Amino acid sequence: MTTGGYSRRGFLRDVVLVSGGALVLGACTSTPVAQTGASAGRGGRAMAGLPDVQGAELIIDPARFPKTFREAPELAKLVADGKLPPVAERVGAEPLVLKPVEGVGRYGGQIRRGFVGQGDWQNAVRFCSGPDSLLYWDYKFENVVPNIARAFELSDNDTVLTLHLRKGMRWSDGHPFTADDIVFWREDVSLTAELGSGSSSMRIGGEQIRVEKVDDLTVRFVSKVPNPLLPERLAGWTDVAGMVATGHLGGGGFMPKHYLSQFHPKYSSVDAANKLAAEAGFKGWAAFFRNQASWHRNPNLPTVTPWVLTRPISNPPWEFGPNPYSIWVDNEGNQLPYIGKITMGNIENTEVLGLRAAAGEYDMQDRHLGVTNLPVLLENEKRSGYTIHRAPFTELDCGIRVNLAYEEDKELGELIRTVEFRRALSMGIDRGQVNEAFFLGTCTPSATMAAEGSIYDPGPEWRTKWATHDPAQANSLLDGIGLTAKDSAGYRLRKDGNGRIRLDYQAFPGFADFIGIGEMIKRQWQAIGIDLNVQAAESNLLIQRATANQLMLSGQQVGTDDPFLKADTFLPTITNNYPGMIGIPYAQWFASGGKQGKEPPESMKLLKDAMALYEKGLSEPDDAERVRIGKELYKMHADQVWSIGIVGFGLALNGVYLTNNNLRNVPARVVNSLHMKSMNNTYPMTFFYA
C-alpha cells in the first residue's frame, strides 16, 4: 500500500508522530522500539514520547471512605418498588472505593464493543470483569493491593497468607460472599479430579497449599514452605485470579457455593447430579458443572463483578448490565459502574472489526485492533469522533508455541524434542521480514526473552540466541542430526520412509495475522528443507486440540514478563488450557507430583531442571536470588528454544485502544500486560459520558 507517495510504514510513522504518540519505529534491529511498563523493573525501561501511565486510585484508608451512597436511577427505582434493598446495604460496610482519573461521573449510556466468535471470551474478562481477583495490582504494576478481599498479610516466614473479606459483601443475587465460597472452590472444585486437576498456583514445594476458614470473613492459605509470591499470583493472570477468567476450567480462587453446590454430587449424589446434567443436554455432571460456572455462558451464575451477564456469548449480541450488589463505589459514594449497559456485537473477522471501529461504531475497543489497523484508524479519528491510545506490550507479540509433548506422529514428536531441530527452525526464520510485513517495523525481533530493562533481562546477547536468520547454520544443524536425505523439491525426508518432513502449524488470526505469518515462515523454511502445513482454526477448536495434546505448532503470543507469576506460556504449568501449549501432559505430571500426565523424557531433562528452578524461585524469600533464578530460566528457555520467539514489545496485543471522544475517565495510557488483565486496568466501571 502507498499513500501520497509514502510507503505504508512511512505513512504510519509520520501519522503517529503527528498525532502525538511519538512512537519510535525501528526496523530489523535488536533495539526495543516500544516499552512496556510504568517503571524499569517488572515491565522494562520507560518509553519516551508516550503519556504517563494512569489509573484510578484505590482508597484504602477508611477515614477517606464516603459516608453516604447513591446509585443509578434504574436501581433506585427497584429500591422504591421494594425489589432491592437500599444501596448502602448492597455495597456493604466496606466497599471498594476508587477515585477516578478525571473526576466523579454521571450515570447513563452504554458501551459498544466488538468480539470475534465464542472463542473470544477473554474479550469481556479483560474489560468488564472488575477484575474479580481477590487481590490486584496498583495501576503502575508495582504493588499488590486489596481487591475483592479487603486486606491481606503474609506471616510465619511467608508460609501463611491471611485474607480478610469485606463485611456485608454479597454476590450479584444478594447472597453473602463468605469464606465458605473460597473453601468450596478449593475442596470441591480445585481438588476434585473431574473438575480441576488441582491448581498449579496452589502447589509449592511439592505440596498442595491448604485453605482454612478462620471465620466467615477470614481465610488462611497455608504452605509447607515459604510462599512469598502467592499474593502476586492471586493478583494477576493465573488459575487462582478470579472466577470469571478460569471458573469454567476449575480455577478462580472462589465460587458461589450456594448456587453451584446444587450441580455437585457431593451435595446430592452422582446419580442426581448426572440426571440434572442429562436433562440440560450434557454428558456427565462435570461438564454441566463447568458450563454453569461459566461467566460468559450462564446468566444465572452469581458473580462479584461490576457488570453481570444478561445475554450469553452464544446468543449475540453479548450483553451485560449493572450488578446491583457491586462493591465498587467512587470517592463520593456513587455505586459503580456509571454506565450500566455493555453491548458486544459478534464480528465475523478482525478485518471487519477494524473497519467498523474506524467508522465509529465502538465506544471502547482494544481487542483485535493491531498495528495494521493504525493507518485507517488514525485517518478517521476526527471524522468518527474517537481517540486512539497506545500501550506497548510487556511481552512478545508473536512467536510459535512448540508442543514439546506432541506424540500424534512419533517421529515428528521426537524431532520436536531434539534441541538442534528446534534451533534450526528458529534460525530459519527471517524475523526482520516478519516485523516489516506484519507489524510495520514497530516490534523488536527477539528470541523468547524478557523486555530490555526488565529485572529479569539477562543481557542483549540472549535476545538473539538462536534467533538470527542464518539458513546456512540451520542446514548444518539439521544435517548434523542425520536429516540429510531430500526429495526432488529439496525437502528433507523422514527417516521412516514416509515422505518429507511436514510440520503442522495452526493458529487463530486474532491479534495479528498469524496465518499470514505462518505462510511466510513456510516459505522461509523451504530454504532449510522443512515443509509446513498452515491451518486456520477457531480459538475454541485450538483449545480443544491443545488439551487433547493434538497440536504441534501454534502461532501465538509467547513468553512472559515474569516467569514466576505468569509462566503458562513459558514453562509447562497449565494443565487444561491453550496457554499450556508447551506440553500439557508434562504440566499435569509436574502439577500432580508425578501422579498424572507424563514425565518428560531424557531429551527434556533440562525442562525438568527448569521446573525445579521455577519451583525454587517461587519459595525463594530473597528477591535478588529470585531475580537471578529468573534470569537463568530465560537463558535456558532461549538456549533450548522451548518456544520460538519472533517479535515483541510492540502494539499488536491490546496495544492500540480506541475510545469515544465523549467518554471520560479513560486513562491516556495503561501498562499493557497480560498479568494486569489489561484492559481492566483502565477501570471501565469509572467511565462516563460527558
PDB file of N, CA and C in Angstrom, residues 169-178 181 243 254-258 302-304 323 325:
ATOM      1  N   MET A 169     -20.365  -7.789  52.034  1.00  0.00           N
ATOM      2  CA  MET A 169     -20.271  -8.023  50.591  1.00  0.00           C
ATOM      3  C   MET A 169     -21.187  -9.171  50.187  1.00  0.00           C
ATOM      4  N   ARG A 170     -21.810  -9.015  49.010  1.00  0.00           N
ATOM      5  CA  ARG A 170     -22.762 -10.013  48.540  1.00  0.00           C
ATOM      6  C   ARG A 170     -22.500 -10.376  47.077  1.00  0.00           C
ATOM      7  N   TRP A 171     -22.924 -11.597  46.732  1.00  0.00           N
ATOM      8  CA  TRP A 171     -22.947 -11.994  45.333  1.00  0.00           C
ATOM      9  C   TRP A 171     -24.007 -11.194  44.598  1.00  0.00           C
ATOM     10  N   SER A 172     -24.006 -11.254  43.285  1.00  0.00           N
ATOM     11  CA  SER A 172     -24.930 -10.442  42.478  1.00  0.00           C
ATOM     12  C   SER A 172     -26.396 -10.811  42.696  1.00  0.00           C
ATOM     13  N   ASP A 173     -26.660 -11.984  43.303  1.00  0.00           N
ATOM     14  CA  ASP A 173     -28.041 -12.359  43.610  1.00  0.00           C
ATOM     15  C   ASP A 173     -28.428 -12.012  45.039  1.00  0.00           C
ATOM     16  N   GLY A 174     -27.530 -11.335  45.768  1.00  0.00           N
ATOM     17  CA  GLY A 174     -27.826 -10.895  47.124  1.00  0.00           C
ATOM     18  C   GLY A 174     -27.357 -11.822  48.220  1.00  0.00           C
ATOM     19  N   HIS A 175     -26.838 -12.994  47.877  1.00  0.00           N
ATOM     20  CA  HIS A 175     -26.374 -13.939  48.890  1.00  0.00           C
ATOM     21  C   HIS A 175     -25.007 -13.492  49.417  1.00  0.00           C
ATOM     22  N   PRO A 176     -24.762 -13.611  50.737  1.00  0.00           N
ATOM     23  CA  PRO A 176     -23.473 -13.169  51.294  1.00  0.00           C
ATOM     24  C   PRO A 176     -22.281 -13.894  50.675  1.00  0.00           C
ATOM     25  N   PHE A 177     -21.212 -13.148  50.450  1.00  0.00           N
ATOM     26  CA  PHE A 177     -19.931 -13.697  49.991  1.00  0.00           C
ATOM     27  C   PHE A 177     -19.087 -13.950  51.232  1.00  0.00           C
ATOM     28  N   THR A 178     -18.724 -15.216  51.482  1.00  0.00           N
ATOM     29  CA  THR A 178     -18.014 -15.563  52.705  1.00  0.00           C
ATOM     30  C   THR A 178     -16.837 -16.491  52.422  1.00  0.00           C
ATOM     31  N   ASP A 181     -17.163 -19.724  50.341  1.00  0.00           N
ATOM     32  CA  ASP A 181     -17.071 -19.725  48.876  1.00  0.00           C
ATOM     33  C   ASP A 181     -15.648 -20.009  48.403  1.00  0.00           C
ATOM     34  N   MET A 243     -12.875 -15.780  39.383  1.00  0.00           N
ATOM     35  CA  MET A 243     -13.756 -16.823  38.865  1.00  0.00           C
ATOM     36  C   MET A 243     -14.099 -16.632  37.398  1.00  0.00           C
ATOM     37  N   PHE A 254     -12.397 -18.846  44.059  1.00  0.00           N
ATOM     38  CA  PHE A 254     -13.646 -18.846  44.822  1.00  0.00           C
ATOM     39  C   PHE A 254     -14.783 -19.133  43.864  1.00  0.00           C
ATOM     40  N   MET A 255     -15.901 -19.600  44.400  1.00  0.00           N
ATOM     41  CA  MET A 255     -17.108 -19.862  43.613  1.00  0.00           C
ATOM     42  C   MET A 255     -18.322 -19.756  44.523  1.00  0.00           C
ATOM     43  N   PRO A 256     -19.501 -19.426  43.967  1.00  0.00           N
ATOM     44  CA  PRO A 256     -20.709 -19.299  44.800  1.00  0.00           C
ATOM     45  C   PRO A 256     -21.218 -20.672  45.247  1.00  0.00           C
ATOM     46  N   LYS A 257     -20.879 -21.052  46.459  1.00  0.00           N
ATOM     47  CA  LYS A 257     -21.268 -22.368  46.965  1.00  0.00           C
ATOM     48  C   LYS A 257     -22.785 -22.537  46.959  1.00  0.00           C
ATOM     49  N   HIS A 258     -23.514 -21.498  47.323  1.00  0.00           N
ATOM     50  CA  HIS A 258     -24.974 -21.606  47.446  1.00  0.00           C
ATOM     51  C   HIS A 258     -25.630 -21.927  46.109  1.00  0.00           C
ATOM     52  N   PRO A 302     -24.199 -16.388  39.842  1.00  0.00           N
ATOM     53  CA  PRO A 302     -23.903 -15.217  40.678  1.00  0.00           C
ATOM     54  C   PRO A 302     -22.432 -14.833  40.564  1.00  0.00           C
ATOM     55  N   THR A 303     -22.155 -13.550  40.504  1.00  0.00           N
ATOM     56  CA  THR A 303     -20.783 -13.061  40.363  1.00  0.00           C
ATOM     57  C   THR A 303     -20.540 -11.919  41.331  1.00  0.00           C
ATOM     58  N   VAL A 304     -19.293 -11.451  41.372  1.00  0.00           N
ATOM     59  CA  VAL A 304     -18.953 -10.277  42.167  1.00  0.00           C
ATOM     60  C   VAL A 304     -18.329  -9.207  41.268  1.00  0.00           C
ATOM     61  N   ASN A 323     -24.420  -4.702  38.054  1.00  0.00           N
ATOM     62  CA  ASN A 323     -24.580  -5.584  39.208  1.00  0.00           C
ATOM     63  C   ASN A 323     -25.170  -4.759  40.349  1.00  0.00           C
ATOM     64  N   TYR A 325     -25.411  -5.387  43.320  1.00  0.00           N
ATOM     65  CA  TYR A 325     -24.633  -5.570  44.548  1.00  0.00           C
ATOM     66  C   TYR A 325     -23.148  -5.273  44.330  1.00  0.00           C
TER      67      TYR A 325
END
